[in-house]
Tab-separated table of C-alpha atoms in Angstrom:
chain	number	residue	atom	x	y	z
A	1	ILE	CA	-27.975	72.578	161.379
A	2	PRO	CA	-24.847	72.033	163.504
A	3	ASN	CA	-23.215	75.278	162.403
A	4	ILE	CA	-26.126	77.539	163.308
A	5	ASP	CA	-23.826	80.148	164.866
A	6	GLN	CA	-21.655	80.294	161.789
A	7	TYR	CA	-24.767	80.548	159.632
A	8	MET	CA	-26.134	83.446	161.662
A	9	GLN	CA	-22.782	85.222	161.568
A	10	SER	CA	-22.668	84.782	157.808
A	11	LEU	CA	-26.123	86.314	157.473
A	12	GLU	CA	-25.127	89.310	159.557
A	13	THR	CA	-21.963	89.809	157.517
A	14	SER	CA	-23.939	89.654	154.279
A	15	ARG	CA	-26.471	92.130	155.614
A	16	ARG	CA	-23.751	94.591	156.607
A	17	TYR	CA	-22.177	94.207	153.182
A	18	LEU	CA	-25.454	94.983	151.440
A	19	LEU	CA	-26.133	97.964	153.676
A	20	ASP	CA	-22.655	99.271	152.976
A	21	ILE	CA	-23.310	99.064	149.237
A	22	TRP	CA	-26.765	100.635	149.288
A	23	SER	CA	-25.927	103.502	151.619
């Protein structure tokens, strides 16, 4: 995967979004 950094950043953003919803 050439865009591994972008992928990781996307995962972190999604995780923060979910945490923001559930909390």
